Amino acid sequence: MTRRLWVLCHRWVGLALAAILIVAGTTGSILAFHEEIERALNPRLFASPAAACGALDVGALAVHAEQHAPQARVISIYLAGSQGATYAVMEARRDPLTGASPSLGFNHLLLDPCTGAEIGRRDFGAIPRGWIDLMPFIYKLHYELALGEFGLWLFGIGAVLWTLDCFVAAYLTLPPRRRGHAGVTRRSFWRRWWPAWKVKWPASSVRVNFDIHRAGGLWLWTMLLIFAWSSVYMNLWSTVYTPVMQTFFDYRPPWTELPKRNPPLTEPRLGWREAAAASATLLAQEAQARGFAVESPVSLRLNRHLGVYQYQARTSLDVQDRRGFTRLFMDADSGELKLLQLPAGQYAGNSVTAWLYALHTGNVFGLPWRIFVCVLGLFVVALNVTGVLIWLKKREARKANRVRVRALAPSTNR
């Protein structure tokens, strides 16, 4: 393929993704400080710090959640989860005769971690009706453009194109080959490439805009690739991310390791309290056998399609600053250990994924990294805005050139 063809690919992919990436960059900058903003907007959700009162275990909190909303059942329970507060993800119970599900009007039940009392309800990702809905809506915008399944696929395909375009963009910054100079030295190549890494000051606004687009993309190329590929993981984890990662790494996600139940599990033999206790015991045994320490529980989820409870905890193997990525899967009927997935030191592909997720969510290296993620989001916006401006300028130049050609055509014919 010629360089011109790659230029066209970069141009049209960039234009197609500009709106999506501007939304993603803007919302990503906000989400870098998700918990701090949520705490400022909704302090009542953080009224009882779990560490200060001896929080209830995840099983007990799940029971409390179902008592508060008997028309619903718990899917998962999070202790100071990704949204900051303790909450239960819930769905409506189906009528055993008709199979119909009533409309709940909410899907998250917020709980006091110390007492299990209900603090609030929200329909996660719905158009905000108050401050309590704002940050979940921003999260949904960032993750799937708040368009549900369609947005998830749209953003996922965009993330794949963004990943591929990272390599195209890097190629286009390379200096063109010098014809007839087969013996060009390595030093001369770097000397010719170095201007692409710089912004020329002073210069025209058009030149500065182009230099910011090109040089900024080069200096932050590795980070842009990390965020693009981790976006593929978050949106197209089974269809794209897993096959590619398994080509290069030993990657074993739970959806490839655990068989699906047919039909899905309706009511497990183990209740939430029993599942929490059994999962904690199993993880403690595995930690002792494998030489790592369990620090705190994070969440408990019932996966009815796989027929397992997923117990997530923070351990000494976790790379994240907060929460944890150590996952234990236990049979929901028998309490048998089905799978243990560690964030590091088990499978190379799983370790890479844990790092990608931690880097993308700003959950590593403390405050400096979160500031960097915030700034990077704004840079993604700037990169797309400058790209659109470059296209507009070139489009104007092409139009002006066509006008000149038409103006000269009559005199040429005479």
Coordinates of C-alpha atoms in Angstrom, one line a residue:
M1 CA 0.0 0.0 0.0
T2 CA 1.2 3.5 -0.8
R3 CA 1.7 6.2 1.8
R4 CA -1.1 8.1 0.2
L5 CA -3.5 5.3 0.9
W6 CA -2.5 5.1 4.6
V7 CA -3.0 8.9 4.8
L8 CA -6.6 8.4 3.5
C9 CA -7.2 5.6 6.0
H10 CA -5.9 7.8 8.9
R11 CA -8.0 10.7 7.7
W12 CA -11.3 8.9 7.4
V13 CA -10.9 6.7 10.5
G14 CA -10.0 9.9 12.5
L15 CA -13.0 11.7 11.2
A16 CA -15.3 8.7 11.9
L17 CA -14.0 8.4 15.4
A18 CA -13.7 12.1 16.3
A19 CA -17.0 12.5 18.0
I20 CA -16.7 9.2 19.9
L21 CA -13.2 10.0 21.2
I22 CA -14.1 13.5 22.1
V23 CA -16.8 12.2 24.4
A24 CA -14.6 9.4 25.7
G25 CA -11.7 11.8 26.4
T26 CA -13.9 14.4 28.2
T27 CA -15.8 11.9 30.3
G28 CA -12.5 9.9 31.0
S29 CA -10.9 13.1 32.4
I30 CA -13.9 13.4 34.8
L31 CA -13.9 9.8 35.8
A32 CA -10.2 9.9 36.8
F33 CA -11.6 11.5 40.0
H34 CA -14.9 9.6 40.0
E35 CA -14.9 8.8 43.7
E36 CA -13.9 12.3 44.8
I37 CA -16.6 14.0 42.7
E38 CA -19.2 11.5 43.8
R39 CA -18.3 12.2 47.4
A40 CA -18.6 15.9 46.9
L41 CA -21.9 15.6 45.1
N42 CA -23.5 12.9 47.3
P43 CA -21.8 13.0 50.7
R44 CA -24.7 11.0 52.3
L45 CA -23.5 7.9 50.3
F46 CA -20.3 8.0 52.3
A47 CA -21.8 8.7 55.7
S48 CA -20.5 5.5 57.4
P49 CA -16.9 4.7 56.4
A50 CA -16.7 0.9 56.4
A51 CA -13.3 0.8 58.0
A52 CA -14.5 2.8 61.0
C53 CA -17.4 0.6 62.0
G54 CA -16.6 -2.9 61.1
A55 CA -18.7 -3.3 58.0
L56 CA -21.1 -6.2 57.4
D57 CA -19.9 -8.9 55.1
V58 CA -21.0 -9.0 51.5
G59 CA -23.4 -11.9 52.2
A60 CA -25.2 -10.1 55.0
L61 CA -25.5 -6.9 52.8
A62 CA -27.0 -8.9 50.0
V63 CA -29.7 -10.3 52.3
H64 CA -30.4 -6.8 53.6
A65 CA -30.7 -5.5 50.0
E66 CA -33.3 -8.2 49.1
Q67 CA -35.2 -7.4 52.3
H68 CA -35.4 -3.7 51.3
A69 CA -36.7 -4.6 47.8
P70 CA -38.5 -8.0 48.0
Q71 CA -39.7 -7.6 44.4
A72 CA -36.1 -7.7 43.2
R73 CA -33.1 -10.1 43.6
V74 CA -29.4 -9.3 44.0
I75 CA -27.0 -9.9 41.1
S76 CA -23.9 -8.7 42.9
I77 CA -22.9 -6.7 46.0
Y78 CA -19.9 -4.3 46.1
L79 CA -18.1 -3.0 49.2
A80 CA -17.0 0.5 48.4
G81 CA -17.0 -0.5 44.8
S82 CA -16.1 1.3 41.6
Q83 CA -18.7 3.9 42.3
G84 CA -17.3 4.7 45.7
A85 CA -20.3 3.7 47.9
T86 CA -21.5 0.2 48.9
Y87 CA -24.2 -0.9 46.6
A88 CA -26.1 -3.9 45.3
V89 CA -26.8 -4.5 41.6
M90 CA -30.4 -5.8 41.4
E91 CA -32.9 -7.1 38.8
A92 CA -36.6 -7.7 39.0
R93 CA -37.9 -11.2 40.0
R94 CA -39.7 -13.0 37.2
D95 CA -43.2 -14.3 37.7
P96 CA -42.9 -18.1 37.9
L97 CA -46.1 -18.6 35.9
T98 CA -45.9 -15.9 33.2
G99 CA -42.1 -15.2 33.2
A100 CA -42.8 -11.5 33.2
S101 CA -40.7 -9.0 35.1
P102 CA -42.1 -6.0 36.8
S103 CA -40.5 -2.6 36.2
L104 CA -38.4 -1.7 39.2
G105 CA -37.4 1.9 38.3
F106 CA -33.9 1.2 39.7
N107 CA -31.1 -1.2 39.4
H108 CA -28.7 -0.1 42.1
L109 CA -29.6 -0.1 45.8
L110 CA -27.2 1.9 47.9
L111 CA -26.5 0.6 51.4
D112 CA -24.9 1.7 54.7
P113 CA -22.0 -0.8 55.0
C114 CA -22.3 -0.8 58.8
T115 CA -26.0 -1.4 59.3
G116 CA -27.3 -2.6 55.9
A117 CA -29.8 0.3 56.0
E118 CA -31.0 1.6 52.6
I119 CA -29.4 5.0 51.7
G120 CA -30.9 5.4 48.2
R121 CA -31.8 3.9 44.8
R122 CA -30.8 4.8 41.3
D123 CA -31.2 3.6 37.8
F124 CA -27.6 3.4 36.8
G125 CA -26.8 5.2 33.6
A126 CA -30.3 6.8 33.1
I127 CA -30.6 10.4 32.2
P128 CA -29.9 12.3 35.5
R129 CA -32.9 13.3 37.6
G130 CA -30.6 14.7 40.3
W131 CA -27.0 14.7 41.6
I132 CA -27.2 11.0 42.6
D133 CA -27.6 10.0 38.9
L134 CA -24.9 12.3 37.4
M135 CA -21.7 10.3 37.8
P136 CA -23.3 7.0 36.7
F137 CA -24.6 8.7 33.6
I138 CA -21.1 10.1 32.8
Y139 CA -19.8 6.6 33.3
K140 CA -22.3 5.2 30.8
L141 CA -21.4 7.9 28.4
H142 CA -17.8 7.0 28.6
Y143 CA -18.4 3.2 28.4
E144 CA -21.2 2.9 25.8
L145 CA -22.2 6.5 24.9
A146 CA -25.3 5.9 27.1
L147 CA -26.8 4.0 24.2
G148 CA -27.0 0.5 25.7
E149 CA -26.0 -2.5 23.7
F150 CA -25.7 -0.5 20.4
G151 CA -23.4 2.0 22.1
L152 CA -21.3 -0.9 23.5
W153 CA -20.7 -2.3 20.1
L154 CA -20.2 1.1 18.5
F155 CA -17.6 2.1 21.1
G156 CA -16.0 -1.3 20.8
I157 CA -15.6 -1.1 17.1
G158 CA -14.3 2.4 17.5
A159 CA -11.7 1.1 20.0
V160 CA -10.5 -1.5 17.5
L161 CA -10.1 1.1 14.8
W162 CA -8.4 3.4 17.3
T163 CA -5.9 0.7 18.2
L164 CA -5.1 0.0 14.5
D165 CA -4.9 3.7 13.7
C166 CA -2.3 4.2 16.4
F167 CA 0.1 2.1 14.2
V168 CA -1.0 3.9 11.0
A169 CA -0.5 7.3 12.6
A170 CA 3.0 6.4 13.9
Y171 CA 4.0 5.1 10.4
L172 CA 2.9 8.4 8.8
T173 CA 5.3 10.4 11.1
L174 CA 8.3 8.5 9.7
P175 CA 10.4 10.4 7.2
P176 CA 9.9 9.3 3.6
R177 CA 12.5 7.1 2.0
R178 CA 15.2 8.9 0.1
R179 CA 15.3 7.5 -3.4
G180 CA 18.7 6.6 -4.6
H181 CA 20.2 6.7 -1.0
A182 CA 20.2 3.0 -0.1
G183 CA 23.2 3.6 2.2
V184 CA 21.5 6.2 4.4
T185 CA 22.8 5.9 7.9
R186 CA 20.8 5.2 11.1
R187 CA 21.9 8.6 12.4
S188 CA 20.6 10.4 9.4
F189 CA 17.2 8.7 9.8
W190 CA 16.8 9.9 13.4
R191 CA 17.9 13.4 12.3
R192 CA 15.2 13.5 9.7
W193 CA 12.6 12.1 12.0
W194 CA 13.4 14.4 14.9
P195 CA 11.4 17.4 13.5
A196 CA 8.2 15.3 13.7
W197 CA 8.6 15.2 17.5
K198 CA 8.7 19.0 17.8
V199 CA 6.3 22.0 17.6
K200 CA 7.7 24.8 15.4
W201 CA 7.6 28.1 17.3
P202 CA 6.9 30.7 16.0
A203 CA 4.9 29.6 13.0
S204 CA 1.5 30.0 11.4
S205 CA -1.5 28.7 13.3
V206 CA -2.0 26.0 10.6
R207 CA 1.6 24.8 11.1
V208 CA 1.3 24.9 14.9
N209 CA -2.0 23.0 14.8
F210 CA -0.4 20.3 12.6
D211 CA 2.7 20.0 14.8
I212 CA 0.6 19.7 18.0
H213 CA -1.3 16.9 16.3
R214 CA 1.7 15.0 15.1
A215 CA 4.2 15.6 17.9
G216 CA 1.7 15.2 20.7
G217 CA 0.6 11.8 19.2
L218 CA 4.3 10.7 19.0
W219 CA 5.2 11.7 22.6
L220 CA 2.1 10.0 24.0
W221 CA 1.9 7.1 21.5
T222 CA 2.4 4.3 24.0
M223 CA -0.2 5.6 26.4
L224 CA -2.7 6.2 23.6
L225 CA -2.2 2.6 22.5
I226 CA -2.7 1.3 26.0
F227 CA -5.9 3.2 26.4
A228 CA -7.2 2.1 23.0
W229 CA -6.5 -1.6 23.5
S230 CA -7.8 -1.6 27.1
S231 CA -11.0 0.0 25.6
V232 CA -11.3 -3.1 23.4
Y233 CA -11.1 -5.2 26.5
M234 CA -13.9 -3.3 28.2
N235 CA -16.3 -3.4 25.3
L236 CA -15.4 -6.4 23.1
W237 CA -13.8 -8.7 25.7
S238 CA -15.0 -12.0 24.3
T239 CA -15.2 -11.4 20.6
V240 CA -12.0 -9.5 19.9
Y241 CA -9.8 -9.0 23.0
T242 CA -9.7 -12.6 24.1
P243 CA -8.8 -14.2 20.7
V244 CA -6.0 -11.7 20.1
M245 CA -4.6 -12.0 23.6
Q246 CA -4.6 -15.8 23.4
T247 CA -2.6 -15.6 20.2
F248 CA 0.3 -13.8 22.0
F249 CA -0.1 -14.8 25.7
D250 CA -1.3 -17.5 28.0
Y251 CA -4.6 -15.8 28.7
R252 CA -7.4 -17.6 30.5
P253 CA -10.5 -15.5 31.3
P254 CA -13.3 -17.1 33.2
W255 CA -15.6 -17.2 30.2
T256 CA -13.3 -19.6 28.5
E257 CA -12.5 -21.7 31.5
L258 CA -16.0 -22.3 33.0
P259 CA -18.8 -24.1 31.1
K260 CA -22.2 -22.5 30.7
R261 CA -25.2 -24.0 32.4
N262 CA -28.2 -25.0 30.3
P263 CA -30.6 -23.8 31.5
P264 CA -29.2 -21.1 33.7
L265 CA -29.4 -21.5 37.5
T266 CA -32.5 -20.1 39.0
E267 CA -32.1 -20.5 42.8
P268 CA -28.8 -21.7 44.2
R269 CA -28.6 -24.1 47.1
L270 CA -26.1 -21.8 48.9
G271 CA -27.6 -18.5 50.0
W272 CA -25.7 -15.2 50.1
R273 CA -24.4 -15.6 53.7
E274 CA -23.3 -19.2 53.1
A275 CA -21.6 -18.3 49.8
A276 CA -19.7 -15.3 51.3
A277 CA -18.4 -17.5 54.2
A278 CA -17.5 -20.4 52.0
S279 CA -15.8 -18.2 49.4
A280 CA -13.7 -16.4 52.1
T281 CA -12.6 -19.8 53.5
L282 CA -11.6 -21.1 50.1
L283 CA -9.7 -18.0 49.3
A284 CA -7.9 -18.1 52.6
Q285 CA -6.9 -21.7 52.0
E286 CA -5.6 -20.9 48.5
A287 CA -3.7 -17.9 49.8
Q288 CA -1.9 -20.0 52.3
A289 CA -1.1 -22.7 49.8
R290 CA 0.1 -20.2 47.1
G291 CA 1.9 -17.8 49.4
F292 CA -0.1 -14.6 49.2
A293 CA -2.1 -12.6 51.7
V294 CA -5.8 -11.7 51.5
E295 CA -6.4 -8.1 52.5
S296 CA -10.1 -7.3 52.1
P297 CA -13.2 -8.5 50.3
V298 CA -14.4 -6.4 47.3
S299 CA -17.6 -8.0 45.9
L300 CA -19.7 -11.1 45.6
R301 CA -21.7 -11.9 42.4
L302 CA -24.0 -14.7 41.5
N303 CA -23.5 -15.7 37.8
R304 CA -26.5 -17.8 37.0
H305 CA -25.4 -18.6 33.5
L306 CA -22.2 -20.3 34.8
G307 CA -23.8 -21.5 38.0
V308 CA -21.1 -20.0 40.2
Y309 CA -20.6 -17.3 42.9
Q310 CA -17.7 -14.9 42.0
Y311 CA -15.9 -13.7 45.1
Q312 CA -13.6 -10.8 44.4
A313 CA -11.0 -9.6 46.9
R314 CA -8.0 -7.4 47.3
T315 CA -4.8 -9.4 47.9
S316 CA -1.0 -8.8 48.1
L317 CA -0.9 -9.8 44.4
D318 CA -3.1 -6.9 43.3
V319 CA -1.5 -4.0 41.3
Q320 CA -4.4 -1.6 41.9
D321 CA -4.3 1.1 44.5
R322 CA -7.9 0.5 45.6
R323 CA -10.2 -2.5 45.5
G324 CA -8.8 -5.7 43.9
F325 CA -8.8 -8.0 40.9
T326 CA -8.3 -11.4 42.6
R327 CA -11.3 -13.6 41.7
L328 CA -12.5 -16.9 43.1
F329 CA -15.3 -18.9 41.4
M330 CA -17.3 -21.3 43.5
D331 CA -20.1 -23.7 42.5
A332 CA -23.3 -22.1 43.7
D333 CA -24.8 -25.4 44.7
S334 CA -22.0 -27.5 46.2
G335 CA -19.5 -24.8 47.3
E336 CA -16.7 -26.5 45.3
L337 CA -13.9 -24.3 44.1
K338 CA -14.2 -24.1 40.3
L339 CA -11.5 -21.5 39.4
L340 CA -9.1 -19.1 41.0
Q341 CA -7.8 -16.1 38.9
L342 CA -4.9 -14.1 40.2
P343 CA -4.0 -10.6 39.0
A344 CA -0.3 -11.4 38.8
G345 CA 2.1 -14.3 38.7
Q346 CA -0.4 -16.9 37.3
Y347 CA -0.9 -16.4 33.6
A348 CA 0.9 -13.7 31.6
G349 CA -2.2 -12.6 29.6
N350 CA -4.2 -12.2 32.9
S351 CA -1.3 -10.2 34.4
V352 CA -1.2 -7.9 31.3
T353 CA -5.0 -7.5 31.5
A354 CA -4.9 -6.6 35.2
W355 CA -2.3 -3.9 34.4
L356 CA -4.3 -2.6 31.4
Y357 CA -7.4 -2.3 33.5
A358 CA -5.6 -0.6 36.4
L359 CA -3.9 1.9 34.1
H360 CA -7.1 2.7 32.2
T361 CA -9.1 3.3 35.4
G362 CA -6.5 5.5 37.0
N363 CA -6.2 2.9 39.8
V364 CA -2.4 2.6 40.1
F365 CA 0.6 4.8 41.1
G366 CA -1.6 7.0 43.3
L367 CA -2.6 10.6 42.7
P368 CA 0.1 11.5 40.1
W369 CA -1.3 8.8 37.7
R370 CA -4.9 9.9 38.1
I371 CA -3.8 13.5 37.3
F372 CA -2.0 12.1 34.2
V373 CA -5.1 10.1 33.2
C374 CA -7.2 13.3 33.5
V375 CA -4.8 15.3 31.4
L376 CA -4.5 12.5 28.8
G377 CA -8.3 12.5 28.4
L378 CA -8.1 16.2 27.6
F379 CA -5.2 15.5 25.2
V380 CA -7.3 12.9 23.4
V381 CA -9.9 15.7 22.9
A382 CA -7.2 18.1 21.6
L383 CA -5.8 15.4 19.3
N384 CA -9.2 14.9 17.6
V385 CA -10.0 18.6 17.4
T386 CA -6.6 19.4 15.8
G387 CA -7.2 16.4 13.4
V388 CA -10.5 17.8 12.3
L389 CA -9.0 21.3 11.8
I390 CA -6.3 19.8 9.6
W391 CA -8.9 18.1 7.5
L392 CA -10.9 21.3 7.2
K393 CA -7.9 23.4 6.1
K394 CA -6.9 20.8 3.5
R395 CA -10.5 20.6 2.3
E396 CA -10.5 24.4 1.9
A397 CA -7.2 24.3 0.0
R398 CA -8.5 21.5 -2.3
K399 CA -11.7 23.5 -3.0
A400 CA -9.7 26.7 -3.7
N401 CA -7.4 24.7 -6.1
R402 CA -10.4 23.3 -8.0
V403 CA -11.8 26.9 -8.4
R404 CA -8.5 28.1 -9.8
V405 CA -8.4 25.2 -12.2
R406 CA -11.9 25.9 -13.4
A407 CA -11.0 29.6 -13.8
L408 CA -8.0 28.8 -15.9
A409 CA -9.8 26.2 -18.1
P410 CA -11.6 28.7 -20.4
S411 CA -8.5 30.7 -21.2
T412 CA -6.5 27.5 -21.9
N413 CA -9.2 26.3 -24.3
R414 CA -9.1 29.6 -26.2

